[in-house]
Short mmCIF file of C-alpha atoms in Angstrom, two decimals:
data_model
loop_
_atom_site.label_atom_id
_atom_site.label_comp_id
_atom_site.label_asym_id
_atom_site.label_seq_id
_atom_site.Cartn_x
_atom_site.Cartn_y
_atom_site.Cartn_z
CA UNK A 183 12.26 5.03 10.03
CA UNK A 184 9.99 7.71 8.61
CA UNK A 185 6.48 7.67 10.02
CA UNK A 186 3.12 8.62 8.63
CA UNK A 187 0.57 9.49 11.28
CA UNK A 188 -3.20 9.33 10.96
CA UNK A 189 -5.77 11.01 13.14
CA UNK A 190 -8.12 9.76 14.46
CA UNK A 191 -7.49 6.03 14.67
CA UNK A 192 -11.19 5.33 14.80
CA UNK A 193 -14.20 7.44 13.86
CA UNK A 194 -17.86 6.57 14.24
CA UNK A 195 -20.44 8.77 12.55
CA UNK A 196 -24.01 8.67 11.39
CA UNK A 197 -24.82 8.25 7.73
CA UNK A 198 -25.15 11.58 5.98
CA UNK A 199 -22.70 13.39 8.22
CA UNK A 200 -19.42 14.84 7.06
CA UNK A 201 -16.12 13.35 8.16
CA UNK A 202 -12.53 14.49 7.72
CA UNK A 203 -9.67 12.05 7.98
CA UNK A 204 -6.28 13.56 8.73
CA UNK A 205 -2.87 12.40 7.62
CA UNK A 206 0.49 13.75 8.74
CA UNK A 207 2.88 12.58 6.00
CA UNK A 208 6.65 12.19 6.13
CA UNK A 209 8.02 15.73 6.28
CA UNK A 210 9.94 15.92 2.98
CA UNK A 211 7.57 13.84 0.89
CA UNK A 212 5.76 15.37 -2.04
CA UNK A 213 3.28 12.72 -3.18
CA UNK A 214 0.32 11.74 -1.07
CA UNK A 215 -2.15 8.90 -1.39
CA UNK A 216 -5.35 7.53 0.09
CA UNK A 217 -6.31 3.87 -0.02
CA UNK A 218 -9.46 2.14 1.22
CA UNK A 219 -9.67 -1.34 2.70
CA UNK A 220 -12.96 -2.94 3.62
CA UNK A 221 -12.57 -5.55 6.34
CA UNK A 222 -11.39 -8.83 4.87
CA UNK A 223 -10.94 -7.41 1.37
CA UNK A 224 -8.07 -6.13 -0.74
CA UNK A 225 -6.72 -2.65 -0.32
CA UNK A 226 -7.81 -0.34 -3.11
CA UNK A 227 -6.38 2.92 -4.35
CA UNK A 228 -8.54 6.02 -4.05
CA UNK A 229 -6.48 9.03 -5.08
CA UNK A 230 -3.04 10.55 -5.25
CA UNK A 231 -2.10 14.19 -4.84
CA UNK A 232 0.86 16.31 -5.79
CA UNK A 233 1.58 20.01 -5.80
CA UNK A 234 -1.92 20.90 -4.68
CA UNK A 235 -3.65 18.81 -7.31
CA UNK A 236 -5.25 15.41 -7.71
CA UNK A 237 -3.01 13.48 -10.10
CA UNK A 238 -5.10 10.38 -10.53
CA UNK A 239 -8.17 8.88 -8.93
CA UNK A 240 -10.01 5.60 -9.08
CA UNK A 241 -13.69 4.96 -9.65
CA UNK A 242 -14.02 4.55 -5.88
CA UNK A 243 -13.24 8.24 -5.42
CA UNK A 244 -16.82 9.40 -5.55
CA UNK A 245 -18.02 12.98 -5.95
CA UNK A 246 -18.62 13.05 -2.21
CA UNK A 247 -14.88 12.68 -1.63
CA UNK A 248 -12.35 15.49 -1.65
CA UNK A 249 -8.71 15.87 -0.70
CA UNK A 250 -6.51 18.81 0.14
CA UNK A 251 -3.34 19.80 1.92
CA UNK A 252 -3.68 23.45 2.88
CA UNK A 253 -0.37 25.23 3.54
CA UNK A 254 1.63 22.06 4.00
CA UNK A 255 -0.33 20.90 6.99
CA UNK A 256 -2.35 17.71 7.21
CA UNK A 257 -3.29 15.90 4.04
CA UNK A 258 -7.03 15.36 4.45
CA UNK A 259 -9.74 13.18 3.01
CA UNK A 260 -13.22 14.60 3.41
CA UNK A 261 -16.38 12.65 2.78
CA UNK A 262 -19.59 14.64 2.57
CA UNK A 263 -22.11 13.15 2.91
CA UNK A 264 -21.07 9.74 4.17
CA UNK A 265 -22.83 6.51 3.17
CA UNK A 266 -22.92 3.07 4.77
CA UNK A 267 -20.58 1.68 2.12
CA UNK A 268 -17.92 4.16 3.20
CA UNK A 269 -17.27 2.07 6.30
CA UNK A 270 -13.69 0.84 5.93
CA UNK A 271 -10.13 1.47 7.03
CA UNK A 272 -8.58 4.37 5.17
CA UNK A 273 -4.82 4.35 4.77
CA UNK A 274 -2.77 7.38 3.94
CA UNK A 275 0.64 7.08 2.29
CA UNK A 276 3.34 9.45 1.16
CA UNK A 277 6.41 9.21 -1.03
CA UNK A 278 9.20 11.12 -2.67
CA UNK A 279 9.20 11.57 -6.44
CA UNK A 280 10.62 8.59 -8.30
CA UNK A 281 13.54 10.45 -9.81
CA UNK A 282 13.09 8.40 -12.95
CA UNK A 283 14.35 5.19 -11.39
CA UNK A 284 10.94 3.77 -10.63
CA UNK A 285 11.76 3.65 -6.97
CA UNK A 286 9.31 5.59 -4.84
CA UNK A 287 8.69 3.68 -1.66
CA UNK A 288 5.33 4.57 -0.24
CA UNK A 289 5.22 4.92 3.52
CA UNK A 290 1.85 4.03 4.98
CA UNK A 291 0.13 5.23 8.10
CA UNK A 292 -1.64 2.90 10.53
CA UNK A 293 -5.05 3.70 9.08
CA UNK A 294 -8.26 5.28 10.31
CA UNK A 295 -11.14 2.90 10.88
CA UNK A 296 -14.32 4.65 9.77
CA UNK A 297 -17.66 3.26 10.86
CA UNK A 298 -20.78 4.77 9.31
CA UNK A 299 -23.99 3.89 11.13
CA UNK B 64 -7.28 -8.37 -14.65
CA UNK B 65 -4.78 -9.68 -12.14
CA UNK B 66 -1.25 -8.97 -13.33
CA UNK B 67 0.43 -11.07 -10.66
CA UNK B 68 -0.42 -14.51 -9.30
CA UNK B 69 0.56 -15.64 -5.81
CA UNK B 70 -0.38 -18.63 -3.64
CA UNK B 71 -2.99 -17.88 -1.03
CA UNK B 72 -0.88 -18.95 1.93
CA UNK B 73 2.36 -20.55 3.03
CA UNK B 74 3.32 -21.99 6.38
CA UNK B 75 6.73 -22.06 7.96
CA UNK B 76 8.46 -22.51 11.29
CA UNK B 77 10.63 -19.98 13.08
CA UNK B 78 14.20 -20.04 11.84
CA UNK B 79 13.38 -21.56 8.47
CA UNK B 80 13.67 -20.00 5.01
CA UNK B 81 10.50 -19.17 3.11
CA UNK B 82 10.25 -18.87 -0.66
CA UNK B 83 7.30 -16.80 -1.88
CA UNK B 84 6.62 -17.19 -5.60
CA UNK B 85 5.00 -14.61 -7.83
CA UNK B 86 4.02 -15.10 -11.45
CA UNK B 87 3.82 -12.08 -13.78
CA UNK B 88 3.80 -13.52 -17.26
CA UNK B 89 2.63 -10.31 -18.96
CA UNK B 90 5.09 -7.93 -17.30
CA UNK B 91 6.14 -4.96 -19.45
CA UNK B 92 9.71 -3.86 -19.96
CA UNK B 93 9.24 -0.71 -17.90
CA UNK B 94 7.53 -2.37 -14.94
CA UNK B 95 9.33 -2.87 -11.66
CA UNK B 96 8.50 -5.69 -9.27
CA UNK B 97 7.63 -4.43 -5.81
CA UNK B 98 6.96 -6.39 -2.64
CA UNK B 99 5.02 -5.01 0.29
CA UNK B 100 3.79 -6.77 3.40
CA UNK B 101 0.90 -6.04 5.71
CA UNK B 102 0.16 -7.28 9.19
CA UNK B 103 -3.36 -7.02 10.62
CA UNK B 104 -4.39 -3.58 11.85
CA UNK B 105 -1.36 -1.90 10.24
CA UNK B 106 -0.58 -0.22 6.97
CA UNK B 107 1.51 -1.99 4.32
CA UNK B 108 5.28 -1.90 4.64
CA UNK B 109 7.77 -1.81 1.78
CA UNK B 110 9.95 -4.91 1.58
CA UNK B 111 11.97 -4.65 -1.61
CA UNK B 112 11.83 -4.05 -5.34
CA UNK B 113 13.71 -4.97 -8.49
CA UNK B 114 13.76 -4.66 -12.25
CA UNK B 115 15.94 -7.40 -13.67
CA UNK B 116 18.78 -8.23 -11.33
CA UNK B 117 18.40 -10.07 -8.06
CA UNK B 118 18.38 -7.74 -5.09
CA UNK B 119 18.96 -8.10 -1.39
CA UNK B 120 18.41 -5.97 1.67
CA UNK B 121 17.99 -6.46 5.39
CA UNK B 122 14.47 -7.76 4.96
CA UNK B 123 14.62 -10.16 2.03
CA UNK B 124 16.27 -11.47 -1.11
CA UNK B 125 14.43 -11.00 -4.38
CA UNK B 126 15.22 -13.47 -7.14
CA UNK B 127 13.97 -12.47 -10.60
CA UNK B 128 13.79 -14.96 -13.44
CA UNK B 129 15.90 -14.14 -16.51
CA UNK B 130 12.75 -13.70 -18.63
CA UNK B 131 11.18 -11.60 -15.82
CA UNK B 132 7.97 -13.61 -15.97
CA UNK B 133 8.29 -14.70 -12.38
CA UNK B 134 10.05 -13.77 -9.18
CA UNK B 135 10.58 -15.22 -5.73
CA UNK B 136 10.85 -13.38 -2.46
CA UNK B 137 13.08 -15.25 -0.06
CA UNK B 138 12.82 -14.67 3.67
CA UNK B 139 15.62 -16.24 5.67
CA UNK B 140 15.48 -17.18 9.34
CA UNK B 141 11.86 -16.13 9.66
CA UNK B 142 10.52 -15.04 13.02
CA UNK B 143 6.99 -14.54 14.31
CA UNK B 144 7.31 -10.89 13.27
CA UNK B 145 7.52 -11.97 9.64
CA UNK B 146 3.97 -13.30 9.74
CA UNK B 147 2.04 -11.08 7.34
CA UNK B 148 0.36 -10.93 3.95
CA UNK B 149 3.01 -10.40 1.28
CA UNK B 150 1.99 -8.59 -1.90
CA UNK B 151 3.81 -8.79 -5.22
CA UNK B 152 3.00 -5.67 -7.25
CA UNK B 153 4.05 -4.42 -10.69
CA UNK B 154 4.62 -0.72 -11.09
CA UNK B 155 5.66 1.42 -14.02
CA UNK B 156 9.01 3.16 -13.68
CA UNK B 157 9.38 6.90 -13.38
CA UNK B 158 5.91 7.64 -12.15
CA UNK B 159 4.65 7.86 -8.58
CA UNK B 160 1.56 5.91 -9.42
CA UNK B 161 -0.78 3.95 -7.22
CA UNK B 162 -0.02 0.50 -5.89
CA UNK B 163 -2.47 -2.15 -7.04
CA UNK B 164 -2.85 -4.69 -4.26
CA UNK B 165 -4.14 -8.19 -4.81
CA UNK B 166 -4.92 -10.74 -2.16
CA UNK B 167 -1.25 -11.62 -1.64
CA UNK B 168 0.25 -14.59 0.15
CA UNK B 169 -0.47 -15.03 3.82
CA UNK B 170 2.67 -16.24 5.55
CA UNK B 171 2.03 -18.21 8.71
CA UNK B 172 4.98 -18.67 11.04
CA UNK B 173 4.77 -21.34 13.68
CA UNK B 174 6.87 -21.19 16.85
#
């Protein structure tokens, strides 16, 4: 089936540095999402993105976070500067529009494990 | 506030049928019932969804109560690959909104 790819699979950085997480969504999808999952905890929504704009974001989407998808390439999540509490697995997802039927299966990538030291 | 309630875990044996209950007493008329599952070290995977009628696909059968206040995901002939955390999620129709994950039900499959 359709695949979402995430690069890198694991990233280790020092606190205060900038990091960019890359997501290669399913080719014909138009909605893009980032979720955060701290080890052993529930997955939580960060942000969704459509037509070059953030559609909705949660309180976890701090000012240090930004997303973009320049020219239809990777959908990226940038954190600048990073903090210790940003250590988590970040999952990217993509979907088609719902078409009014409420059905918009989100396809998830395998996640990027971010470790902030 | 949790909108769905699921048991923490359920145990089964390969080849058996597993019934995963989900309670959603305050569901709105425009909310669909989605099920996703997640295995360790992987992203969630869509299982099925429904509004009012029971639905079936290659992965599972979804039984929805007539008052829509509860549903049951039924996994037949489970294998070790079905071991995962299963999430029951409510989502408003017609809008590509976020999925709100709870703690789900951990399904343990014994050989």
